[in-house]
JSON list of C-alpha atoms in Angstrom, two decimals:
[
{"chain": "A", "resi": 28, "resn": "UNK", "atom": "CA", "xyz": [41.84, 45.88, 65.23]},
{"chain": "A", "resi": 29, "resn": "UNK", "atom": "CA", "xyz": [42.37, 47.96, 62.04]},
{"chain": "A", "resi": 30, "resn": "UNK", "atom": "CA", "xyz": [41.02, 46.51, 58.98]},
{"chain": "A", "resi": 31, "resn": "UNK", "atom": "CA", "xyz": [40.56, 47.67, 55.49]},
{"chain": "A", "resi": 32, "resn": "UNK", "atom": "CA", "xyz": [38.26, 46.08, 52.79]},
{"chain": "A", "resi": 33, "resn": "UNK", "atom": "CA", "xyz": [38.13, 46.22, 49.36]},
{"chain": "A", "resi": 34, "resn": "UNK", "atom": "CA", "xyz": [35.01, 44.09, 48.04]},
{"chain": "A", "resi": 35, "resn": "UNK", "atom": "CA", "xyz": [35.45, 43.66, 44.58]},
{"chain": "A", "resi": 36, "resn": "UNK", "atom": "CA", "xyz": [38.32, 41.61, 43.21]},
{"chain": "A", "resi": 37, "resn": "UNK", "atom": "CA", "xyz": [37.97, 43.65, 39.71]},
{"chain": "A", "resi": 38, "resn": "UNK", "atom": "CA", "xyz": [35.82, 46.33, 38.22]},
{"chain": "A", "resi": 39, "resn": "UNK", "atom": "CA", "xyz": [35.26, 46.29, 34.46]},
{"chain": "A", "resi": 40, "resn": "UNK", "atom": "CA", "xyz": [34.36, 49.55, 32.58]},
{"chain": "A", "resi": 41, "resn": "UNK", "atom": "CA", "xyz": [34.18, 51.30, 29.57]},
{"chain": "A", "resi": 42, "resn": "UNK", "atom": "CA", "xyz": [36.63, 53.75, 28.33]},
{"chain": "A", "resi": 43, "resn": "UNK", "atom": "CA", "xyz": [35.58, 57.28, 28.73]},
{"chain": "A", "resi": 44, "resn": "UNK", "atom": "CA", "xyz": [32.57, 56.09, 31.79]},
{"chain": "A", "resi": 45, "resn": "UNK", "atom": "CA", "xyz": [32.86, 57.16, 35.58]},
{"chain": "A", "resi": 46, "resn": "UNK", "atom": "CA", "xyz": [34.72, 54.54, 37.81]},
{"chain": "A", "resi": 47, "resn": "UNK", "atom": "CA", "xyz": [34.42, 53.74, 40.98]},
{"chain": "A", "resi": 48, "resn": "UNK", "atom": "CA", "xyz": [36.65, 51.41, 43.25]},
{"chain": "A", "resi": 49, "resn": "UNK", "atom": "CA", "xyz": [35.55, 50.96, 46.71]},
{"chain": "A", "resi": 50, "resn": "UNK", "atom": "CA", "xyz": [37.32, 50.80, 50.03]},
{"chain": "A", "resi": 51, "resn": "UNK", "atom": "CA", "xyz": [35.75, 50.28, 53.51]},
{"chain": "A", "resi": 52, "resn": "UNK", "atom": "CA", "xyz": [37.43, 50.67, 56.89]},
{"chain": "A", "resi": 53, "resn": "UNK", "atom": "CA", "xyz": [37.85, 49.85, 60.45]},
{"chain": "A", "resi": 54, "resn": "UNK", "atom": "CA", "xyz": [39.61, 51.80, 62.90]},
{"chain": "A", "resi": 55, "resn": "UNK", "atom": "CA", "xyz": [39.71, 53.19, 66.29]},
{"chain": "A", "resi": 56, "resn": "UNK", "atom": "CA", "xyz": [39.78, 56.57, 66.37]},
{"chain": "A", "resi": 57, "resn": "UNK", "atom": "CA", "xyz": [39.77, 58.88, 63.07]},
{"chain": "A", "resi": 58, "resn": "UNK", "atom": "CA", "xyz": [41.41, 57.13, 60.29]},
{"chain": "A", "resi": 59, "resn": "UNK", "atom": "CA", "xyz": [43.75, 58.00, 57.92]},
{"chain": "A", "resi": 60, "resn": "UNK", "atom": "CA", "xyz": [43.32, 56.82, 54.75]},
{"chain": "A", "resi": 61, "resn": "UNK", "atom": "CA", "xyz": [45.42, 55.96, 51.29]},
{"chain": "A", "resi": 62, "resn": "UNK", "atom": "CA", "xyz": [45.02, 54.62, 47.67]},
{"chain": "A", "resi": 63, "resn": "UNK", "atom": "CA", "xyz": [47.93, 53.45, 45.98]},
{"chain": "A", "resi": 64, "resn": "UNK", "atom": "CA", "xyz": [47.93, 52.45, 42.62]},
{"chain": "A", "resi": 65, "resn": "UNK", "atom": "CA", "xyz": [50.37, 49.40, 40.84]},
{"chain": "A", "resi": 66, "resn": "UNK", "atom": "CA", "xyz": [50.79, 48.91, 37.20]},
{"chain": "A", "resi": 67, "resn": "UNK", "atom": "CA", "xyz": [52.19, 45.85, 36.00]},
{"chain": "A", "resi": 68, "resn": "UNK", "atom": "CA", "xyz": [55.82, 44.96, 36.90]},
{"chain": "A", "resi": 69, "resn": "UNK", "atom": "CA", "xyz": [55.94, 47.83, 39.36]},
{"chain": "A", "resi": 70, "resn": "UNK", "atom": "CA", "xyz": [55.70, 49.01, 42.59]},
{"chain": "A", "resi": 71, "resn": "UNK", "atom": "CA", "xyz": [52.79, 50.61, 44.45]},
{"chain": "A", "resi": 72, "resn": "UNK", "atom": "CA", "xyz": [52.75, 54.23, 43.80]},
{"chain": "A", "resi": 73, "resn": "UNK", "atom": "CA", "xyz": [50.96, 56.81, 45.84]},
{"chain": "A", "resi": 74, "resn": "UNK", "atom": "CA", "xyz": [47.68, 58.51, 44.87]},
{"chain": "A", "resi": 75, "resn": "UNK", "atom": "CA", "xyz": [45.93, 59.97, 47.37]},
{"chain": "A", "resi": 76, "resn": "UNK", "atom": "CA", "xyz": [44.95, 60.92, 50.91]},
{"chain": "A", "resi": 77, "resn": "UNK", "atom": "CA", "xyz": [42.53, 61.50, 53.35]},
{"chain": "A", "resi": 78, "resn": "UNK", "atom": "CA", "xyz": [43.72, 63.16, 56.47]},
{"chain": "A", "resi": 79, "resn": "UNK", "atom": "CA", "xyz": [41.55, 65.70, 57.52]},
{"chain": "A", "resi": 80, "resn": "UNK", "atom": "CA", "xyz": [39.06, 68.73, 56.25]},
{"chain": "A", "resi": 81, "resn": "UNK", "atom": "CA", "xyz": [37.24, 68.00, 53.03]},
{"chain": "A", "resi": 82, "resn": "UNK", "atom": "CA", "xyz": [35.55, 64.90, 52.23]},
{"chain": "A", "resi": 83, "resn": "UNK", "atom": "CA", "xyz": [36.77, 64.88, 49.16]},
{"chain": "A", "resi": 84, "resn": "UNK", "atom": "CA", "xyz": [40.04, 64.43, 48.44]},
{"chain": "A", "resi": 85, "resn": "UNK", "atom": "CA", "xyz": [41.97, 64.82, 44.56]},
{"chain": "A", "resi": 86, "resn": "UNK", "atom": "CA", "xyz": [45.03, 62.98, 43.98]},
{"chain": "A", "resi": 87, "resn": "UNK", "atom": "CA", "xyz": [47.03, 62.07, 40.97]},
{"chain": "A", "resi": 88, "resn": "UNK", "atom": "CA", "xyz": [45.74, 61.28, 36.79]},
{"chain": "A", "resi": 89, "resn": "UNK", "atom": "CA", "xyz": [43.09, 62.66, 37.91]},
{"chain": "A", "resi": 90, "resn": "UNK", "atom": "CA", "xyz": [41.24, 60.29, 40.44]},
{"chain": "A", "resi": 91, "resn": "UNK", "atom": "CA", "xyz": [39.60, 61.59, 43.75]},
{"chain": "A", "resi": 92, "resn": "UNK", "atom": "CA", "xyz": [38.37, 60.06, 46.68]},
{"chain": "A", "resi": 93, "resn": "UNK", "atom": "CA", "xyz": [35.32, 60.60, 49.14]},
{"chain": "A", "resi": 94, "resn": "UNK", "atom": "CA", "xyz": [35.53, 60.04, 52.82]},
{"chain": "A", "resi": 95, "resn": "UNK", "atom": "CA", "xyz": [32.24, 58.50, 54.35]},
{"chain": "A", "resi": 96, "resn": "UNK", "atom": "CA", "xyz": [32.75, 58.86, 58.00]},
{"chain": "A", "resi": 97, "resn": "UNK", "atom": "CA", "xyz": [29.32, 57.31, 58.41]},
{"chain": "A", "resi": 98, "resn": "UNK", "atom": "CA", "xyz": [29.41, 54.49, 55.97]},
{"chain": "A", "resi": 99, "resn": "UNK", "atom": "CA", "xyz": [33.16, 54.30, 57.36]},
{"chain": "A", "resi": 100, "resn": "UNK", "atom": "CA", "xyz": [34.12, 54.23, 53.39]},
{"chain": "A", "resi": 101, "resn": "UNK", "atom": "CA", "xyz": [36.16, 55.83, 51.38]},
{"chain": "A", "resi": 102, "resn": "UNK", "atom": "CA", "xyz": [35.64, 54.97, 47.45]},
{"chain": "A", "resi": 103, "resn": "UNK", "atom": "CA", "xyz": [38.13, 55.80, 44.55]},
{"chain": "A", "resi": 104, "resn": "UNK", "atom": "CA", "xyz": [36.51, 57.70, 41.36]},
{"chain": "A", "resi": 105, "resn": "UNK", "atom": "CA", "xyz": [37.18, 59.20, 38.59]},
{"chain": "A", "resi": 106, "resn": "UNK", "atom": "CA", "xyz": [34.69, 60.76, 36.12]},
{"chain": "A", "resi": 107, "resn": "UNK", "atom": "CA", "xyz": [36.26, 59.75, 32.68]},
{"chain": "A", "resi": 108, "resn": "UNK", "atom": "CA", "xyz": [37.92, 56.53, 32.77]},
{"chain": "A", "resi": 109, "resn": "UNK", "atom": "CA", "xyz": [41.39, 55.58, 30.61]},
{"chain": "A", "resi": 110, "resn": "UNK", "atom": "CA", "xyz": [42.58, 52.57, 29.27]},
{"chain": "A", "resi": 111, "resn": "UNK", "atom": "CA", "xyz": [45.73, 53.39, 30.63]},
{"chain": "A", "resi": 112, "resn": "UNK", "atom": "CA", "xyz": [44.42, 53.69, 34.10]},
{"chain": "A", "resi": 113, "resn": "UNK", "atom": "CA", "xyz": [43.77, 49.73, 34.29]},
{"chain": "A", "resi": 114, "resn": "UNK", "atom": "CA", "xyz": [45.45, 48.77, 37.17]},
{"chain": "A", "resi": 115, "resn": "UNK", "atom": "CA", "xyz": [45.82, 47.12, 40.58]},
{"chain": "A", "resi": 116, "resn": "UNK", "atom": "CA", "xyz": [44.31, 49.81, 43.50]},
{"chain": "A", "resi": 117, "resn": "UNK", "atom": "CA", "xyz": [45.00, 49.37, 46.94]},
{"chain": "A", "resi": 118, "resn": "UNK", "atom": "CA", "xyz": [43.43, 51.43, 49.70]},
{"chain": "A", "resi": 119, "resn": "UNK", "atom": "CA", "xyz": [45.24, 51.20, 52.85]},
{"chain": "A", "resi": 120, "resn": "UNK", "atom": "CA", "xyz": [44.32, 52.72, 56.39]},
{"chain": "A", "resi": 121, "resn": "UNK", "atom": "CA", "xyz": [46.54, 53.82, 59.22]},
{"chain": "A", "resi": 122, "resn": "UNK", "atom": "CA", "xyz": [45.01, 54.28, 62.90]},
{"chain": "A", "resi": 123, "resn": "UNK", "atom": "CA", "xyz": [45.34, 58.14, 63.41]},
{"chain": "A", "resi": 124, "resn": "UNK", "atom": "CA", "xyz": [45.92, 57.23, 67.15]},
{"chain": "A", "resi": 125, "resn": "UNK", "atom": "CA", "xyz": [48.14, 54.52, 66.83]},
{"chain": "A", "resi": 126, "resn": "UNK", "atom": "CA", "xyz": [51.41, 54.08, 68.14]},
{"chain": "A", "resi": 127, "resn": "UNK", "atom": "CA", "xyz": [53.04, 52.80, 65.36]},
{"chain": "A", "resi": 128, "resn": "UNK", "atom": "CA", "xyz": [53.58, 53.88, 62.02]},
{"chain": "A", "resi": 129, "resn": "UNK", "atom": "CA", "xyz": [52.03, 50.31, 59.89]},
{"chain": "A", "resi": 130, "resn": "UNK", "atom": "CA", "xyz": [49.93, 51.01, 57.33]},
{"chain": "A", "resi": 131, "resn": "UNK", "atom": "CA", "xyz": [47.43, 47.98, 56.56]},
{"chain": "A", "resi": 132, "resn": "UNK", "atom": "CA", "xyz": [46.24, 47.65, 52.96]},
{"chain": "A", "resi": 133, "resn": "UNK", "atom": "CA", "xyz": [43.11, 45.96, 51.47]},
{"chain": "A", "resi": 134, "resn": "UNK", "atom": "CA", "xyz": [43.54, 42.93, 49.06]},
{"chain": "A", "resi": 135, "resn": "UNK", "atom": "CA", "xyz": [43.42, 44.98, 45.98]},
{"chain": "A", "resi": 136, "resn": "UNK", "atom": "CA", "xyz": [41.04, 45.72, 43.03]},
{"chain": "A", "resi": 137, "resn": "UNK", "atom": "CA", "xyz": [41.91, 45.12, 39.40]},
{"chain": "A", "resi": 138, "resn": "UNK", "atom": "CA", "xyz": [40.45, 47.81, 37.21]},
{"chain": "A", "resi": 139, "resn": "UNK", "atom": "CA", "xyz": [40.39, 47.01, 33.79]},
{"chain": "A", "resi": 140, "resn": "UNK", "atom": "CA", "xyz": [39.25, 49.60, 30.82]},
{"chain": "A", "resi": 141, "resn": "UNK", "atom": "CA", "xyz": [38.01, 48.42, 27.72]},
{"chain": "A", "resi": 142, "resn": "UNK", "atom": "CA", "xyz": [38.10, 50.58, 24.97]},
{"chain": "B", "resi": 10, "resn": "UNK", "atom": "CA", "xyz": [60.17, 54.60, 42.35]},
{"chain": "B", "resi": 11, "resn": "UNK", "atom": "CA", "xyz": [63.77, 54.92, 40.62]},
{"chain": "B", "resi": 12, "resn": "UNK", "atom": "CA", "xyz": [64.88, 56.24, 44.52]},
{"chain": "B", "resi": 13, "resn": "UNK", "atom": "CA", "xyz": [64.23, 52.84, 46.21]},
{"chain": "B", "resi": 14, "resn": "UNK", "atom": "CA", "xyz": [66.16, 49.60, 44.36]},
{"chain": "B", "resi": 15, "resn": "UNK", "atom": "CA", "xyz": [65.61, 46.36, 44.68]},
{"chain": "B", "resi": 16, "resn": "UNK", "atom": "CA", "xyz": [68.06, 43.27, 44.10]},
{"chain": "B", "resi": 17, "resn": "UNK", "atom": "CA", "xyz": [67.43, 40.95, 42.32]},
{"chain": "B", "resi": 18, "resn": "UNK", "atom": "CA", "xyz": [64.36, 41.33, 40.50]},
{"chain": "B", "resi": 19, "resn": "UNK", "atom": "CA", "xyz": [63.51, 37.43, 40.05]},
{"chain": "B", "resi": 20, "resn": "UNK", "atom": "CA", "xyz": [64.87, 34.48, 41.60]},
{"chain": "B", "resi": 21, "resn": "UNK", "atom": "CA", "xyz": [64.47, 31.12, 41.67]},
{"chain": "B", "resi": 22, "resn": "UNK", "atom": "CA", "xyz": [65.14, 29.31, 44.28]},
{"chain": "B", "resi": 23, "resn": "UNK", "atom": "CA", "xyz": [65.02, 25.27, 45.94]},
{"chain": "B", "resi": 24, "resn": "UNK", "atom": "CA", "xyz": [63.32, 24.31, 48.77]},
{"chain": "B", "resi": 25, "resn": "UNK", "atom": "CA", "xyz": [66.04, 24.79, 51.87]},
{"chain": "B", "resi": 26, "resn": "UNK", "atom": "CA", "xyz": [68.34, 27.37, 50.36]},
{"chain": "B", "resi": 27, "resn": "UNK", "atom": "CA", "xyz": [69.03, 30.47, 52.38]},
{"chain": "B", "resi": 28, "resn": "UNK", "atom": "CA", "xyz": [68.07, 33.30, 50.36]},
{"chain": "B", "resi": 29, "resn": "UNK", "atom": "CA", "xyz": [68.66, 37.56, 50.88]},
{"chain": "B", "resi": 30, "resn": "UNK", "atom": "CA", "xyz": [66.97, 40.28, 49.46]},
{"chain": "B", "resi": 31, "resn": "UNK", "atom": "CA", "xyz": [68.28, 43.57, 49.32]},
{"chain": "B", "resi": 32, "resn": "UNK", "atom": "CA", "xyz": [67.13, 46.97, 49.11]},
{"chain": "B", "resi": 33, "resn": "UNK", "atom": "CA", "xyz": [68.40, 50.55, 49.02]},
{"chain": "B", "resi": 34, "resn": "UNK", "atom": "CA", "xyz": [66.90, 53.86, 49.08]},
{"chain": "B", "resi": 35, "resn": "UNK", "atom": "CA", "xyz": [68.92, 57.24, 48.03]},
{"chain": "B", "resi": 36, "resn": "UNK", "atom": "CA", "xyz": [65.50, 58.94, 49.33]},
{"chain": "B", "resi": 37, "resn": "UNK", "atom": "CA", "xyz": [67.56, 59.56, 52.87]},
{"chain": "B", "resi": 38, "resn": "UNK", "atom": "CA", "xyz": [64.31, 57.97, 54.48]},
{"chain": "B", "resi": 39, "resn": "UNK", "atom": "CA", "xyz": [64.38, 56.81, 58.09]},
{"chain": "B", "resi": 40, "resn": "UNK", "atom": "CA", "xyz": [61.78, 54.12, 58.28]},
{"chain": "B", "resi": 41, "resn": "UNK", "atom": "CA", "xyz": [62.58, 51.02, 56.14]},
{"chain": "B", "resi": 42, "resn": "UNK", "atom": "CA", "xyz": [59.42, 48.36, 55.67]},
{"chain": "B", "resi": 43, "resn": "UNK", "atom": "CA", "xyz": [59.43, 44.61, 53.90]},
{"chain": "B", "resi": 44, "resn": "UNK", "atom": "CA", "xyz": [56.16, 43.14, 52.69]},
{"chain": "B", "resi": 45, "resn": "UNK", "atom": "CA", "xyz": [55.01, 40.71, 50.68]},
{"chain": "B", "resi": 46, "resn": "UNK", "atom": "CA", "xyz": [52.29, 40.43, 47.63]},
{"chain": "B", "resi": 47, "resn": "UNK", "atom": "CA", "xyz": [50.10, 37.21, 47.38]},
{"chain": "B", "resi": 48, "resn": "UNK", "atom": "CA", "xyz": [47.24, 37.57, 45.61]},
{"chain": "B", "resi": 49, "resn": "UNK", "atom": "CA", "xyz": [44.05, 38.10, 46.92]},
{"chain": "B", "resi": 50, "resn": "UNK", "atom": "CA", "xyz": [45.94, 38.70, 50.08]},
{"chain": "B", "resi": 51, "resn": "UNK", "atom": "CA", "xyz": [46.97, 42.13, 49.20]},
{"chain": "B", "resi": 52, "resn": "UNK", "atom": "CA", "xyz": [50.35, 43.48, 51.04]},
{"chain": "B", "resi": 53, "resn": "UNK", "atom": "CA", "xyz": [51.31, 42.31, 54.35]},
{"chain": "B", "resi": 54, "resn": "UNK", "atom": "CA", "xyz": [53.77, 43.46, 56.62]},
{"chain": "B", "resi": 55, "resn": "UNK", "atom": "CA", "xyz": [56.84, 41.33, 57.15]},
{"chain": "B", "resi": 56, "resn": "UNK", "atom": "CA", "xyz": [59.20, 43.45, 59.47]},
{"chain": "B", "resi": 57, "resn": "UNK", "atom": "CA", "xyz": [59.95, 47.53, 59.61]},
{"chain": "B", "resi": 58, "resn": "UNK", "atom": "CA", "xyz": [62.19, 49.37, 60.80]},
{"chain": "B", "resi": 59, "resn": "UNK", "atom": "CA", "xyz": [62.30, 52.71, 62.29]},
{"chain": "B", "resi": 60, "resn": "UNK", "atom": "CA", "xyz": [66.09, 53.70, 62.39]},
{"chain": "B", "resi": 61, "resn": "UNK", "atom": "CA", "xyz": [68.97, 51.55, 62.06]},
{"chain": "B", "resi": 62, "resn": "UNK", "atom": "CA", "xyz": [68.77, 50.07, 65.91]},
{"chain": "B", "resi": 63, "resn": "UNK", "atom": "CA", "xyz": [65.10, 49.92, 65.72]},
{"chain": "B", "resi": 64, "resn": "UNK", "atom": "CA", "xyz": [63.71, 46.49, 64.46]},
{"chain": "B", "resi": 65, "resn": "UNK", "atom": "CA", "xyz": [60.27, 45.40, 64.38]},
{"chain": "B", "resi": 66, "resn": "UNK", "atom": "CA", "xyz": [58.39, 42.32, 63.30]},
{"chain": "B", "resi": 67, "resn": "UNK", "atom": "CA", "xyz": [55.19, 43.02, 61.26]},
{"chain": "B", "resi": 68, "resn": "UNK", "atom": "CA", "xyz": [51.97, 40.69, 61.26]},
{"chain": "B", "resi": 69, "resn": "UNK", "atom": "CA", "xyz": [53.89, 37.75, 58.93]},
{"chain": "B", "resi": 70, "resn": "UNK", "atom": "CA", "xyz": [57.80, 37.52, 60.51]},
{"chain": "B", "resi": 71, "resn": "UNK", "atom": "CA", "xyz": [57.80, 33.60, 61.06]},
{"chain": "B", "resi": 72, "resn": "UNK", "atom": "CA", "xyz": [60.56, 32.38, 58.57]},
{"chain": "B", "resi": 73, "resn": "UNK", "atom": "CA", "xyz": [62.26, 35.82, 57.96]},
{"chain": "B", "resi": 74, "resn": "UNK", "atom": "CA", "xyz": [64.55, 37.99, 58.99]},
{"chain": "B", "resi": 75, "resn": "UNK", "atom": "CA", "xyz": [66.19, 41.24, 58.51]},
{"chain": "B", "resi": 76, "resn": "UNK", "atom": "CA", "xyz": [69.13, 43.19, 58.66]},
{"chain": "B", "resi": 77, "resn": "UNK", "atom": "CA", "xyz": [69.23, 47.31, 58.26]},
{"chain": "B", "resi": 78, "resn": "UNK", "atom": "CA", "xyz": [72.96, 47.88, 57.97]},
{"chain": "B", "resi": 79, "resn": "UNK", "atom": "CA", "xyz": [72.79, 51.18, 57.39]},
{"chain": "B", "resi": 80, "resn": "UNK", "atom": "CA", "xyz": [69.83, 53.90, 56.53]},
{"chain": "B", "resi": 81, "resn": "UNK", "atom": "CA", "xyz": [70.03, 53.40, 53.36]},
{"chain": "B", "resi": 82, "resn": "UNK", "atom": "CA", "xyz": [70.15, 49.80, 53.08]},
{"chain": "B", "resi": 83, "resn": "UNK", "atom": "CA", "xyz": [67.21, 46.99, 54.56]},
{"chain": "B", "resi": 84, "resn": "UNK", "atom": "CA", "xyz": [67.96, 43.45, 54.07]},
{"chain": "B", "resi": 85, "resn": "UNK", "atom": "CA", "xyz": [64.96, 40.61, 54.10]},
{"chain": "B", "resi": 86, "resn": "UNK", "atom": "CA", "xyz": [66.42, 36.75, 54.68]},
{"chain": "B", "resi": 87, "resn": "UNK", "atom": "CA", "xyz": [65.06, 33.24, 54.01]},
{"chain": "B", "resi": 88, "resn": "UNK", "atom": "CA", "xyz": [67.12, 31.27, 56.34]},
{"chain": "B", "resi": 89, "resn": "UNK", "atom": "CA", "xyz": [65.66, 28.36, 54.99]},
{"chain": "B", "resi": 90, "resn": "UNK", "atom": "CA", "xyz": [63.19, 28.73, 52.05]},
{"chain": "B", "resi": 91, "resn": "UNK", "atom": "CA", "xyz": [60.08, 26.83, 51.87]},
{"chain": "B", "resi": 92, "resn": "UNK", "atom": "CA", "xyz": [57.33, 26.75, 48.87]},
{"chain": "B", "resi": 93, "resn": "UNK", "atom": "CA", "xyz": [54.37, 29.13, 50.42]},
{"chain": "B", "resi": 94, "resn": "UNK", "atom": "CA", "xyz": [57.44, 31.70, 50.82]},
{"chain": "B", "resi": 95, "resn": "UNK", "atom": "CA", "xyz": [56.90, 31.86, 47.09]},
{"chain": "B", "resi": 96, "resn": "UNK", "atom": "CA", "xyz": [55.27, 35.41, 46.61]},
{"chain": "B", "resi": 97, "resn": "UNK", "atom": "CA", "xyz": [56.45, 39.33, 45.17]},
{"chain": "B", "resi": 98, "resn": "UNK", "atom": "CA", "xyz": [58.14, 41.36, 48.23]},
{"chain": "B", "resi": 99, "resn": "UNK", "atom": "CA", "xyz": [58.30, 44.99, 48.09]},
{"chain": "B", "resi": 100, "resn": "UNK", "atom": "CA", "xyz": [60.88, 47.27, 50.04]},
{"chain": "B", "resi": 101, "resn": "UNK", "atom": "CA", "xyz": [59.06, 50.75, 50.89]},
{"chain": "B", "resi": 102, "resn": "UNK", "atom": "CA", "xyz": [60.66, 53.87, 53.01]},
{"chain": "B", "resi": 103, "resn": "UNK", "atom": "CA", "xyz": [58.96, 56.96, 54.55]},
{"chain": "B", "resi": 104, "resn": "UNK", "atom": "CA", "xyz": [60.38, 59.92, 56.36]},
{"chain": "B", "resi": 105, "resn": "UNK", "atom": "CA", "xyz": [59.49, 61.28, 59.14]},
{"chain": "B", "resi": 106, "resn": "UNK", "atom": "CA", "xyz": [61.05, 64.32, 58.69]},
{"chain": "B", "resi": 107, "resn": "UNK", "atom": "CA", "xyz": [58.47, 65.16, 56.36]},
{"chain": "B", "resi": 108, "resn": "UNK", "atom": "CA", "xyz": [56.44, 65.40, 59.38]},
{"chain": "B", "resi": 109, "resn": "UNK", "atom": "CA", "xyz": [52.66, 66.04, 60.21]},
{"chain": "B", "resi": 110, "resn": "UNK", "atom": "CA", "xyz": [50.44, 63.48, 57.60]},
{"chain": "B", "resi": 111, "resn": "UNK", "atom": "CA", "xyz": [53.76, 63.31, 55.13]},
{"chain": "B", "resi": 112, "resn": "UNK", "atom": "CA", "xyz": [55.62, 60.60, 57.49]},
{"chain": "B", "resi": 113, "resn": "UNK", "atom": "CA", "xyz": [52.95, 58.37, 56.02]},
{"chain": "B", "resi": 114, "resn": "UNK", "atom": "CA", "xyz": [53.24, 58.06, 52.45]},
{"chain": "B", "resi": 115, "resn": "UNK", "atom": "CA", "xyz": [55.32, 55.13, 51.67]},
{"chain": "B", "resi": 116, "resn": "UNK", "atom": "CA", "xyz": [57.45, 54.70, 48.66]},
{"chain": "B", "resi": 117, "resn": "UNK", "atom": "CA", "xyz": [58.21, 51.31, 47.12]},
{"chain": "B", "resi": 118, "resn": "UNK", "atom": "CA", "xyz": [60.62, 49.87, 45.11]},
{"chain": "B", "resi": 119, "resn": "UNK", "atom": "CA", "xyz": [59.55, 47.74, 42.12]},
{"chain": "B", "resi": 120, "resn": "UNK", "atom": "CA", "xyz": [59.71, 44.39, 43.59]},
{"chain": "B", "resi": 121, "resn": "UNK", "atom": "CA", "xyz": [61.18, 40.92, 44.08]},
{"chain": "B", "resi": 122, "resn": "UNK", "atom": "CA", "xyz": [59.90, 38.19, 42.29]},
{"chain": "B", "resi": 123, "resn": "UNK", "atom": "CA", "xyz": [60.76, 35.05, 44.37]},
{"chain": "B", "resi": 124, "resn": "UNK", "atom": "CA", "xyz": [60.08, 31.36, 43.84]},
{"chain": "B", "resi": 125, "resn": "UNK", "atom": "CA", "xyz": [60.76, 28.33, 46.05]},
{"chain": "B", "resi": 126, "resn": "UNK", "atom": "CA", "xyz": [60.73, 25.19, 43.92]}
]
């Protein structure tokens, strides 16, 4: 069964510090993978994605991803952290071989930036 | 995402009550999904919906329903709302048209904050 998971409830840091916001994954087959991002009182918004080709994969504000195929991860950074990027991240997976369409997203990490 | 509405944003509701939420989408999507927030939980998948005769019941249907009365338009019911259906439910849409890796970005409205009393 597919299965995504996100192991830390929040991450704190420091305005202007690298972030990181890690995803792991379980799938049959190659994955592929998303991060959405939700600000408060909204809805998810898109960031990135990891289909295929390079490892590492640049998205929106700024943030870019690395796909692990070994560690089966696939962790959310960016080098200079904003106070406006504090947030709820979700990574989500969808089974490359699948026959449906579902994509099934980790339980979220809150990023907070202090300044 | 202005494209995909939700109505209403809040409500509050009583144990028992039969409740619909509505969404739209002037995106001209295909595929119509419901979920629901809880946190810690993350998003799970209450029904989808490929095109308007296709139907499907995601991992957490028991105690919903849906209607897709046209593309543009997904419905989500509480027949008969109960306390732990208290939780924020987001409408998203993709296309397929947008084919290859496209079909799987999802775009969601901004929610539905719903509590059973």
């Amino acid at each position: 069964a597919q299965s995504v998971a996100q192991p830390e409830d929040q991450v704190n840091v420091a305005e202007g510090n690298p972030l990181t916001v890690k995803c792991t994954y379980s799938v049959s087959g190659n994955p592929y993978l998303f991060w959405y991002v939700q600000y408060p009182n909204r809805g998810l918004q898109f960031l990135l994605k990891y289909i295929t080709g390079d490892n590492l994969v640049k998205g929106s504000y700024g943030f870019e991803a690395e796909f692990n195929k070994s560690q089966t991860s696939f962790h959310l950074k960016k080098p200079s952290a904003l106070v406006s990027d504090s947030a709820l991240y979700f990574c989500a997976v969808r089974d490359r071989g699948g026959a449906t369409n579902k994509l099934i997203f980790g339980t979220g990490t809150l990023l907070a930036v202090q300044p | 995402d202005a494209d995909v509405t939700q109505t209403p944003r809040n409500r509050i509701t009583k144990t028992g009550k039969r409740i619909m939420l509505e969404c739209s989408q002037t995106k001209g999507h295909d595929r119509m999904y419901w979920y629901r927030q809880d946190p810690g939980l993350g998003l799970r998948l209450i029904y989808y919906s490929f095109d308007v005769k296709d139907i499907n019941k995601g991992e957490i249907s028991d105690g919903y329903s849906v209607s897709r009365q046209a593309q543009a338009k997904f419905s989500l019911s509480l027949e008969s709302a109960i306390p732990n259906q208290t939780a924020l439910y987001f409408c998203a849409t993709s296309d397929i048209r947008a084919g290859g890796t496209r079909e799987h970005e999802q775009f969601f409205g901004p929610g539905t904050r719903l509590t059973v009393l």
